[in-house]
């Protein structure tokens, strides 16, 4: 999976409290706490390199003494983490997430200092194993089988420079790019490693890829108009079949993914027969139910994706690229408007009920 790390297992422990002072009833200071703090330009790889032990322990509380009957609190330990982190325990339970810069999460609380209630003996801090599970946050997630041209498309529409080659699985780690518009508007796009049939069951890149789709606001499916075949041992799939198979993989991983707003980019329109193939694909997409028999029953998705726009493009000649950028922007703006409208309605409803 390249040098990209999207899951890191760390040990955290709150500081032990300070000793109490029985003769004068003095209280020891509380142990320090361990906090995860989200910040820009931080990666899990940099955390692993900086803290190879992956252990984060807060400071011990100060003992009570004649000079200071109330001991000072131990030093907190702050761990910088990237945006888009889910915090998961060893048994798979999610205990929190950090999505915006400056957000904090209390990972391990410090122990109480010694006092009358504890017979003046200090308590140990909380300790546990936490998985830092990264899911990329982007406005748009590029979804497609290997060799559909996602990396080429990302390099055309944004300033990202992904590695591109003429074989499956060029992309072995997610790439983030930004579409820059002339009025300085920016939209982030994530090119995610190519799916294969059976990805939901962890074949190929499996869940390592699919979990990154969860945090994207919209999907942009990229399909090769001439169809797709992973290897000589696998079946050849026409463009319509690849769309159904991609939908099925998303649905099997998490049903909500299929409800995200989606656009379809039909790539490689510079190839011969592309126009005829596009006409066939458009008629199939208008009445998908009539063509589901093309796939084995277990590969047919329960719900077909509704595309807001279908844009024929060629990353080789540049055809349709500007139109695609305009469609992405329009779609993102429409969703933002809808969210604002829902927020306004909720606020209004709250005001009415409070009156």
mmCIF file of C-alpha atoms in Angstrom:
data_model
loop_
_atom_site.group_PDB
_atom_site.id
_atom_site.type_symbol
_atom_site.label_atom_id
_atom_site.label_comp_id
_atom_site.label_asym_id
_atom_site.label_seq_id
_atom_site.Cartn_x
_atom_site.Cartn_y
_atom_site.Cartn_z
ATOM 1 C CA UNK A 1 0.000 0.000 0.000
ATOM 2 C CA UNK A 2 2.972 2.262 -0.647
ATOM 3 C CA UNK A 3 4.315 4.476 2.153
ATOM 4 C CA UNK A 4 0.826 5.691 2.966
ATOM 5 C CA UNK A 5 -0.369 4.820 6.487
ATOM 6 C CA UNK A 6 -4.065 5.108 7.325
ATOM 7 C CA UNK A 7 -4.203 3.120 10.574
ATOM 8 C CA UNK A 8 -1.928 3.456 13.593
ATOM 9 C CA UNK A 9 -2.227 1.559 16.898
ATOM 10 C CA UNK A 10 -1.019 3.570 19.895
ATOM 11 C CA UNK A 11 -0.824 3.107 23.675
ATOM 12 C CA UNK A 12 -2.052 5.966 25.880
ATOM 13 C CA UNK A 13 -1.870 6.320 29.659
ATOM 14 C CA UNK A 14 -2.944 9.135 31.949
ATOM 15 C CA UNK A 15 -0.478 10.228 34.617
ATOM 16 C CA UNK A 16 -0.540 8.795 38.151
ATOM 17 C CA UNK A 17 -1.742 11.152 40.897
ATOM 18 C CA UNK A 18 0.611 12.611 43.538
ATOM 19 C CA UNK A 19 0.936 11.310 47.114
ATOM 20 C CA UNK A 20 -1.246 12.835 49.829
ATOM 21 C CA UNK A 21 0.100 14.170 53.145
ATOM 22 C CA UNK A 22 -1.721 12.322 55.953
ATOM 23 C CA UNK A 23 -0.418 14.422 58.886
ATOM 24 C CA UNK A 24 -1.860 17.690 57.501
ATOM 25 C CA UNK A 25 -4.619 16.255 55.303
ATOM 26 C CA UNK A 26 -2.816 17.385 52.138
ATOM 27 C CA UNK A 27 -4.012 16.283 48.670
ATOM 28 C CA UNK A 28 -1.700 15.079 45.911
ATOM 29 C CA UNK A 29 -2.032 16.621 42.454
ATOM 30 C CA UNK A 30 -4.046 14.870 39.751
ATOM 31 C CA UNK A 31 -2.175 13.028 37.006
ATOM 32 C CA UNK A 32 -1.975 14.690 33.577
ATOM 33 C CA UNK A 33 -4.365 13.744 30.750
ATOM 34 C CA UNK A 34 -3.577 12.489 27.233
ATOM 35 C CA UNK A 35 -5.273 14.499 24.454
ATOM 36 C CA UNK A 36 -5.450 13.947 20.700
ATOM 37 C CA UNK A 37 -5.443 17.311 18.895
ATOM 38 C CA UNK A 38 -6.314 17.583 15.184
ATOM 39 C CA UNK A 39 -4.072 19.785 13.047
ATOM 40 C CA UNK A 40 -3.187 20.605 9.440
ATOM 41 C CA UNK A 41 -0.216 19.061 7.610
ATOM 42 C CA UNK A 42 0.122 16.102 9.977
ATOM 43 C CA UNK A 43 0.265 12.498 8.759
ATOM 44 C CA UNK A 44 0.167 9.192 10.597
ATOM 45 C CA UNK A 45 3.493 8.413 8.949
ATOM 46 C CA UNK A 46 5.110 11.482 10.587
ATOM 47 C CA UNK A 47 3.686 10.450 13.993
ATOM 48 C CA UNK A 48 5.116 6.946 13.573
ATOM 49 C CA UNK A 49 8.529 8.340 12.624
ATOM 50 C CA UNK A 50 8.595 10.863 15.484
ATOM 51 C CA UNK A 51 7.292 8.421 18.131
ATOM 52 C CA UNK A 52 8.477 4.939 17.036
ATOM 53 C CA UNK A 53 7.406 3.440 20.411
ATOM 54 C CA UNK A 54 3.837 4.709 19.790
ATOM 55 C CA UNK A 55 3.405 5.243 23.553
ATOM 56 C CA UNK A 56 1.964 8.458 25.003
ATOM 57 C CA UNK A 57 2.100 8.880 28.785
ATOM 58 C CA UNK A 58 1.068 12.025 30.681
ATOM 59 C CA UNK A 59 2.981 13.494 33.631
ATOM 60 C CA UNK A 60 2.630 12.432 37.265
ATOM 61 C CA UNK A 61 0.848 14.764 39.712
ATOM 62 C CA UNK A 62 3.006 16.520 42.319
ATOM 63 C CA UNK A 63 3.092 15.123 45.876
ATOM 64 C CA UNK A 64 1.503 17.088 48.695
ATOM 65 C CA UNK A 65 4.069 18.659 51.027
ATOM 66 C CA UNK A 66 4.312 21.098 53.930
ATOM 67 C CA UNK A 67 5.082 23.876 51.435
ATOM 68 C CA UNK A 68 2.168 22.982 49.061
ATOM 69 C CA UNK A 69 -0.607 20.964 50.660
ATOM 70 C CA UNK A 70 -2.431 20.805 47.304
ATOM 71 C CA UNK A 71 -0.051 19.205 44.816
ATOM 72 C CA UNK A 72 0.151 20.525 41.233
ATOM 73 C CA UNK A 73 -1.568 18.659 38.383
ATOM 74 C CA UNK A 74 0.706 16.517 36.198
ATOM 75 C CA UNK A 75 1.656 17.745 32.713
ATOM 76 C CA UNK A 76 -0.831 16.902 29.968
ATOM 77 C CA UNK A 77 0.390 15.011 26.911
ATOM 78 C CA UNK A 78 -0.923 16.410 23.614
ATOM 79 C CA UNK A 79 -0.653 14.198 20.527
ATOM 80 C CA UNK A 80 -1.041 15.988 17.154
ATOM 81 C CA UNK A 81 -3.124 13.925 14.697
ATOM 82 C CA UNK A 82 -4.322 14.536 11.099
ATOM 83 C CA UNK A 83 -7.828 15.708 10.207
ATOM 84 C CA UNK A 84 -10.331 12.958 9.409
ATOM 85 C CA UNK A 85 -9.275 10.630 12.223
ATOM 86 C CA UNK A 86 -11.663 8.135 13.829
ATOM 87 C CA UNK A 87 -10.614 6.878 17.256
ATOM 88 C CA UNK A 88 -11.359 3.192 17.653
ATOM 89 C CA UNK A 89 -10.716 0.818 20.577
ATOM 90 C CA UNK A 90 -9.074 -2.597 20.132
ATOM 91 C CA UNK A 91 -12.480 -4.281 20.056
ATOM 92 C CA UNK A 92 -13.653 -2.081 17.143
ATOM 93 C CA UNK A 93 -15.794 0.444 19.077
ATOM 94 C CA UNK A 94 -15.574 4.034 17.832
ATOM 95 C CA UNK A 95 -15.044 6.435 20.733
ATOM 96 C CA UNK A 96 -14.651 9.713 18.840
ATOM 97 C CA UNK A 97 -13.537 11.510 15.693
ATOM 98 C CA UNK A 98 -11.612 14.660 14.823
ATOM 99 C CA UNK A 99 -12.503 16.450 11.586
ATOM 100 C CA UNK A 100 -11.535 20.106 12.041
ATOM 101 C CA UNK A 101 -8.238 21.776 12.996
ATOM 102 C CA UNK A 102 -8.038 22.422 16.739
ATOM 103 C CA UNK A 103 -10.595 19.765 17.728
ATOM 104 C CA UNK A 104 -9.527 17.806 20.836
ATOM 105 C CA UNK A 105 -10.343 14.408 22.270
ATOM 106 C CA UNK A 106 -9.559 13.190 25.785
ATOM 107 C CA UNK A 107 -7.929 9.780 25.204
ATOM 108 C CA UNK A 108 -6.822 8.914 28.764
ATOM 109 C CA UNK A 109 -7.691 10.691 32.008
ATOM 110 C CA UNK A 110 -5.095 11.183 34.755
ATOM 111 C CA UNK A 111 -5.498 9.454 38.132
ATOM 112 C CA UNK A 112 -6.664 11.254 41.277
ATOM 113 C CA UNK A 113 -4.109 12.444 43.793
ATOM 114 C CA UNK A 114 -3.912 10.904 47.270
ATOM 115 C CA UNK A 115 -6.475 12.340 49.702
ATOM 116 C CA UNK A 116 -8.521 11.366 52.737
ATOM 117 C CA UNK A 117 -10.961 9.494 50.463
ATOM 118 C CA UNK A 118 -8.162 7.315 49.024
ATOM 119 C CA UNK A 119 -6.284 6.867 52.297
ATOM 120 C CA UNK A 120 -3.803 9.451 50.927
ATOM 121 C CA UNK A 121 -2.614 6.974 48.269
ATOM 122 C CA UNK A 122 -2.609 8.154 44.628
ATOM 123 C CA UNK A 123 -4.645 6.505 41.847
ATOM 124 C CA UNK A 124 -3.202 5.335 38.548
ATOM 125 C CA UNK A 125 -4.237 7.025 35.294
ATOM 126 C CA UNK A 126 -6.527 5.478 32.695
ATOM 127 C CA UNK A 127 -4.708 3.345 30.104
ATOM 128 C CA UNK A 128 -5.819 1.853 26.799
ATOM 129 C CA UNK A 129 -4.917 0.979 23.217
ATOM 130 C CA UNK A 130 -6.407 3.290 20.578
ATOM 131 C CA UNK A 131 -6.440 2.866 16.794
ATOM 132 C CA UNK A 132 -6.047 6.116 14.858
ATOM 133 C CA UNK A 133 -8.092 5.303 11.767
ATOM 134 C CA UNK A 134 -7.719 7.846 8.961
ATOM 135 C CA UNK A 135 -10.461 8.449 6.402
ATOM 136 C CA UNK A 136 -9.618 11.101 3.825
ATOM 137 C CA UNK A 137 -11.869 14.151 3.811
ATOM 138 C CA UNK A 138 -12.507 15.425 0.284
ATOM 139 C CA UNK A 139 -15.369 17.059 -1.587
ATOM 140 C CA UNK A 140 -15.229 14.498 -4.392
ATOM 141 C CA UNK A 141 -14.003 10.894 -4.426
ATOM 142 C CA UNK A 142 -12.936 9.327 -7.744
ATOM 143 C CA UNK A 143 -14.257 5.765 -7.976
ATOM 144 C CA UNK A 144 -13.398 3.309 -10.754
ATOM 145 C CA UNK A 145 -11.735 0.070 -11.726
ATOM 146 C CA UNK A 146 -7.962 0.040 -12.349
ATOM 147 C CA UNK A 147 -6.894 1.674 -15.626
ATOM 148 C CA UNK A 148 -10.130 3.672 -15.990
ATOM 149 C CA UNK A 149 -7.997 6.840 -16.138
ATOM 150 C CA UNK A 150 -8.619 8.271 -12.657
ATOM 151 C CA UNK A 151 -4.990 9.314 -12.089
ATOM 152 C CA UNK A 152 -4.827 10.932 -15.540
ATOM 153 C CA UNK A 153 -8.080 12.769 -14.807
ATOM 154 C CA UNK A 154 -6.805 14.020 -11.444
ATOM 155 C CA UNK A 155 -3.631 15.357 -13.084
ATOM 156 C CA UNK A 156 -5.757 17.132 -15.747
ATOM 157 C CA UNK A 157 -8.236 18.831 -13.409
ATOM 158 C CA UNK A 158 -5.961 19.629 -10.457
ATOM 159 C CA UNK A 159 -2.380 20.398 -9.469
ATOM 160 C CA UNK A 160 -1.752 16.861 -8.197
ATOM 161 C CA UNK A 161 0.919 14.825 -9.984
ATOM 162 C CA UNK A 162 0.021 11.169 -9.435
ATOM 163 C CA UNK A 163 2.093 8.379 -10.958
ATOM 164 C CA UNK A 164 0.513 7.203 -14.235
ATOM 165 C CA UNK A 165 1.338 4.045 -16.182
ATOM 166 C CA UNK A 166 -0.401 1.680 -18.566
ATOM 167 C CA UNK A 167 -1.061 -1.191 -16.174
ATOM 168 C CA UNK A 168 -3.601 -1.926 -13.432
ATOM 169 C CA UNK A 169 -2.926 -0.684 -9.890
ATOM 170 C CA UNK A 170 -0.719 2.278 -10.732
ATOM 171 C CA UNK A 171 -2.356 4.007 -7.765
ATOM 172 C CA UNK A 172 -1.406 2.157 -4.615
ATOM 173 C CA UNK A 173 -2.107 5.032 -2.253
ATOM 174 C CA UNK A 174 -4.784 7.747 -2.180
ATOM 175 C CA UNK A 175 -3.865 11.010 -3.917
ATOM 176 C CA UNK A 176 -5.416 14.340 -2.980
ATOM 177 C CA UNK A 177 -5.694 17.157 -5.498
ATOM 178 C CA UNK A 178 -7.443 20.531 -5.619
ATOM 179 C CA UNK A 179 -9.403 21.924 -8.559
ATOM 180 C CA UNK A 180 -8.617 25.637 -8.729
ATOM 181 C CA UNK A 181 -11.206 27.867 -10.433
ATOM 182 C CA UNK A 182 -10.507 31.301 -11.937
ATOM 183 C CA UNK A 183 -12.409 33.039 -9.091
ATOM 184 C CA UNK A 184 -10.165 31.252 -6.513
ATOM 185 C CA UNK A 185 -12.809 28.704 -5.502
ATOM 186 C CA UNK A 186 -11.162 25.366 -4.563
ATOM 187 C CA UNK A 187 -12.655 21.876 -4.545
ATOM 188 C CA UNK A 188 -10.681 18.936 -3.165
ATOM 189 C CA UNK A 189 -10.652 15.637 -5.074
ATOM 190 C CA UNK A 190 -9.370 12.270 -3.829
ATOM 191 C CA UNK A 191 -8.177 9.660 -6.299
ATOM 192 C CA UNK A 192 -8.603 6.357 -4.479
ATOM 193 C CA UNK A 193 -6.899 3.064 -5.372
ATOM 194 C CA UNK A 194 -8.720 1.061 -8.076
ATOM 195 C CA UNK A 195 -11.468 -1.270 -6.951
ATOM 196 C CA UNK A 196 -11.722 -4.815 -8.238
ATOM 197 C CA UNK A 197 -14.613 -7.264 -8.069
ATOM 198 C CA UNK A 198 -14.744 -8.587 -4.514
ATOM 199 C CA UNK A 199 -13.195 -5.497 -2.911
ATOM 200 C CA UNK A 200 -15.916 -5.435 -0.221
ATOM 201 C CA UNK A 201 -14.581 -8.842 0.898
ATOM 202 C CA UNK A 202 -11.095 -7.298 1.205
ATOM 203 C CA UNK A 203 -9.775 -8.560 -2.124
ATOM 204 C CA UNK A 204 -7.223 -6.281 -3.798
ATOM 205 C CA UNK A 205 -7.142 -2.976 -1.925
ATOM 206 C CA UNK A 206 -10.446 -3.966 -0.280
ATOM 207 C CA UNK A 207 -11.517 -2.023 2.770
ATOM 208 C CA UNK A 208 -8.332 0.062 2.745
ATOM 209 C CA UNK A 209 -9.822 1.777 -0.295
ATOM 210 C CA UNK A 210 -13.521 1.701 0.501
ATOM 211 C CA UNK A 211 -13.298 3.373 3.917
ATOM 212 C CA UNK A 212 -11.930 6.545 2.261
ATOM 213 C CA UNK A 213 -15.137 6.883 0.210
ATOM 214 C CA UNK A 214 -17.102 7.374 3.444
ATOM 215 C CA UNK A 215 -15.822 10.900 4.137
ATOM 216 C CA UNK A 216 -16.196 12.279 0.599
ATOM 217 C CA UNK A 217 -19.258 14.460 -0.021
ATOM 218 C CA UNK A 218 -19.831 13.226 -3.580
ATOM 219 C CA UNK A 219 -18.746 10.418 -5.862
ATOM 220 C CA UNK A 220 -17.332 10.768 -9.352
ATOM 221 C CA UNK A 221 -17.398 7.422 -11.122
ATOM 222 C CA UNK A 222 -14.826 7.094 -13.894
ATOM 223 C CA UNK A 223 -15.403 4.325 -16.461
ATOM 224 C CA UNK A 224 -13.546 3.281 -19.596
ATOM 225 C CA UNK A 225 -16.000 3.489 -22.532
ATOM 226 C CA UNK A 226 -14.340 0.487 -24.183
ATOM 227 C CA UNK A 227 -14.899 -1.717 -21.102
ATOM 228 C CA UNK A 228 -12.535 -3.323 -18.626
ATOM 229 C CA UNK A 229 -10.677 -6.577 -18.089
ATOM 230 C CA UNK A 230 -8.307 -6.934 -15.132
ATOM 231 C CA UNK A 231 -6.375 -9.920 -16.514
ATOM 232 C CA UNK A 232 -6.662 -12.802 -18.976
ATOM 233 C CA UNK A 233 -8.201 -14.939 -16.216
ATOM 234 C CA UNK A 234 -11.051 -12.506 -15.519
ATOM 235 C CA UNK A 235 -14.148 -11.725 -17.521
ATOM 236 C CA UNK A 236 -14.342 -8.733 -19.888
ATOM 237 C CA UNK A 237 -16.898 -6.159 -18.696
ATOM 238 C CA UNK A 238 -18.629 -3.520 -20.823
ATOM 239 C CA UNK A 239 -18.944 0.049 -19.478
ATOM 240 C CA UNK A 240 -22.528 -0.511 -18.218
ATOM 241 C CA UNK A 241 -21.497 -3.690 -16.380
ATOM 242 C CA UNK A 242 -18.541 -1.915 -14.721
ATOM 243 C CA UNK A 243 -20.932 0.768 -13.384
ATOM 244 C CA UNK A 244 -23.184 -1.924 -11.882
ATOM 245 C CA UNK A 245 -20.207 -3.775 -10.375
ATOM 246 C CA UNK A 246 -18.800 -0.578 -8.838
ATOM 247 C CA UNK A 247 -22.248 0.164 -7.378
ATOM 248 C CA UNK A 248 -22.439 -3.371 -5.966
ATOM 249 C CA UNK A 249 -19.025 -3.066 -4.278
ATOM 250 C CA UNK A 250 -19.989 0.258 -2.668
ATOM 251 C CA UNK A 251 -23.368 -1.146 -1.571
ATOM 252 C CA UNK A 252 -21.889 -4.315 -0.040
ATOM 253 C CA UNK A 253 -19.364 -2.287 1.956
ATOM 254 C CA UNK A 254 -21.891 0.275 3.240
ATOM 255 C CA UNK A 255 -25.362 0.894 1.828
ATOM 256 C CA UNK A 256 -25.263 4.638 2.584
ATOM 257 C CA UNK A 257 -22.462 5.118 0.034
ATOM 258 C CA UNK A 258 -24.940 4.531 -2.815
ATOM 259 C CA UNK A 259 -27.121 7.408 -1.566
ATOM 260 C CA UNK A 260 -24.313 9.977 -2.031
ATOM 261 C CA UNK A 261 -24.716 12.425 -4.942
ATOM 262 C CA UNK A 262 -22.861 10.989 -7.948
ATOM 263 C CA UNK A 263 -21.516 12.144 -11.325
ATOM 264 C CA UNK A 264 -20.337 9.866 -14.123
ATOM 265 C CA UNK A 265 -17.282 10.604 -16.273
ATOM 266 C CA UNK A 266 -17.115 8.368 -19.359
ATOM 267 C CA UNK A 267 -13.421 8.341 -20.263
ATOM 268 C CA UNK A 268 -11.348 7.459 -23.382
ATOM 269 C CA UNK A 269 -13.754 9.075 -25.868
ATOM 270 C CA UNK A 270 -10.785 9.465 -28.258
ATOM 271 C CA UNK A 271 -10.834 5.699 -28.987
ATOM 272 C CA UNK A 272 -12.445 4.321 -32.168
ATOM 273 C CA UNK A 273 -16.053 3.077 -31.682
ATOM 274 C CA UNK A 274 -16.335 5.304 -28.566
ATOM 275 C CA UNK A 275 -19.368 7.190 -29.976
ATOM 276 C CA UNK A 276 -21.285 3.957 -30.676
ATOM 277 C CA UNK A 277 -20.385 2.563 -27.251
ATOM 278 C CA UNK A 278 -21.546 5.824 -25.619
ATOM 279 C CA UNK A 279 -24.933 5.673 -27.393
ATOM 280 C CA UNK A 280 -25.366 2.093 -26.192
ATOM 281 C CA UNK A 281 -24.367 3.046 -22.625
ATOM 282 C CA UNK A 282 -26.785 6.011 -22.531
ATOM 283 C CA UNK A 283 -29.737 3.846 -23.603
ATOM 284 C CA UNK A 284 -28.771 1.242 -20.973
ATOM 285 C CA UNK A 285 -28.541 3.880 -18.234
ATOM 286 C CA UNK A 286 -31.987 5.264 -19.146
ATOM 287 C CA UNK A 287 -33.605 1.855 -18.512
ATOM 288 C CA UNK A 288 -31.130 -0.057 -16.349
ATOM 289 C CA UNK A 289 -33.746 -2.634 -15.280
ATOM 290 C CA UNK A 290 -33.953 -3.995 -18.865
ATOM 291 C CA UNK A 291 -30.226 -4.824 -18.901
ATOM 292 C CA UNK A 292 -29.608 -6.326 -15.456
ATOM 293 C CA UNK A 293 -29.638 -9.808 -17.034
ATOM 294 C CA UNK A 294 -26.148 -9.051 -18.432
ATOM 295 C CA UNK A 295 -24.696 -9.799 -14.974
ATOM 296 C CA UNK A 296 -24.953 -12.858 -12.740
ATOM 297 C CA UNK A 297 -27.761 -12.403 -10.213
ATOM 298 C CA UNK A 298 -25.462 -12.142 -7.158
ATOM 299 C CA UNK A 299 -23.558 -9.266 -8.816
ATOM 300 C CA UNK A 300 -26.615 -7.081 -9.460
ATOM 301 C CA UNK A 301 -26.890 -4.178 -6.953
ATOM 302 C CA UNK A 302 -30.162 -3.708 -5.031
ATOM 303 C CA UNK A 303 -30.214 -0.016 -6.031
ATOM 304 C CA UNK A 304 -28.744 1.539 -9.143
ATOM 305 C CA UNK A 305 -26.852 4.834 -8.764
ATOM 306 C CA UNK A 306 -28.667 7.967 -9.920
ATOM 307 C CA UNK A 307 -26.199 10.216 -11.759
ATOM 308 C CA UNK A 308 -26.757 13.971 -11.587
ATOM 309 C CA UNK A 309 -24.712 14.404 -14.786
ATOM 310 C CA UNK A 310 -23.052 12.106 -17.339
ATOM 311 C CA UNK A 311 -20.028 13.725 -18.996
ATOM 312 C CA UNK A 312 -18.076 12.110 -21.883
ATOM 313 C CA UNK A 313 -14.385 13.009 -21.538
ATOM 314 C CA UNK A 314 -10.944 12.164 -22.865
ATOM 315 C CA UNK A 315 -7.957 12.735 -20.598
ATOM 316 C CA UNK A 316 -5.779 12.183 -23.706
ATOM 317 C CA UNK A 317 -7.244 15.006 -25.861
ATOM 318 C CA UNK A 318 -8.738 17.125 -23.042
ATOM 319 C CA UNK A 319 -12.292 16.772 -24.417
ATOM 320 C CA UNK A 320 -15.003 17.463 -21.803
ATOM 321 C CA UNK A 321 -12.557 18.338 -18.988
ATOM 322 C CA UNK A 322 -13.738 21.953 -18.564
ATOM 323 C CA UNK A 323 -17.377 20.830 -18.689
ATOM 324 C CA UNK A 324 -16.639 18.219 -16.000
ATOM 325 C CA UNK A 325 -15.027 20.842 -13.752
ATOM 326 C CA UNK A 326 -18.107 23.061 -14.170
ATOM 327 C CA UNK A 327 -20.446 20.131 -13.365
ATOM 328 C CA UNK A 328 -18.469 19.235 -10.225
ATOM 329 C CA UNK A 329 -18.709 22.822 -8.996
ATOM 330 C CA UNK A 330 -22.434 23.090 -9.785
ATOM 331 C CA UNK A 331 -23.145 19.813 -7.969
ATOM 332 C CA UNK A 332 -21.117 20.813 -4.870
ATOM 333 C CA UNK A 333 -22.874 24.214 -4.746
ATOM 334 C CA UNK A 334 -26.335 22.616 -5.034
ATOM 335 C CA UNK A 335 -25.573 20.255 -2.137
ATOM 336 C CA UNK A 336 -24.274 23.142 0.002
ATOM 337 C CA UNK A 337 -27.466 25.114 -0.733
ATOM 338 C CA UNK A 338 -29.582 22.123 0.254
ATOM 339 C CA UNK A 339 -27.662 21.713 3.526
ATOM 340 C CA UNK A 340 -28.076 25.422 4.315
ATOM 341 C CA UNK A 341 -31.805 25.202 3.598
ATOM 342 C CA UNK A 342 -32.193 22.208 5.932
ATOM 343 C CA UNK A 343 -30.181 24.008 8.623
ATOM 344 C CA UNK A 344 -32.402 27.127 8.293
ATOM 345 C CA UNK A 345 -35.544 24.994 8.592
ATOM 346 C CA UNK A 346 -34.227 23.287 11.747
ATOM 347 C CA UNK A 347 -33.365 26.656 13.311
ATOM 348 C CA UNK A 348 -36.823 27.996 12.483
ATOM 349 C CA UNK A 349 -38.470 24.926 13.951
ATOM 350 C CA UNK A 350 -36.426 25.289 17.162
ATOM 351 C CA UNK A 351 -37.432 28.944 17.483
ATOM 352 C CA UNK A 352 -41.117 28.113 16.971
ATOM 353 C CA UNK A 353 -41.090 25.300 19.545
ATOM 354 C CA UNK A 354 -39.203 27.433 22.119
ATOM 355 C CA UNK A 355 -41.888 30.143 21.822
#
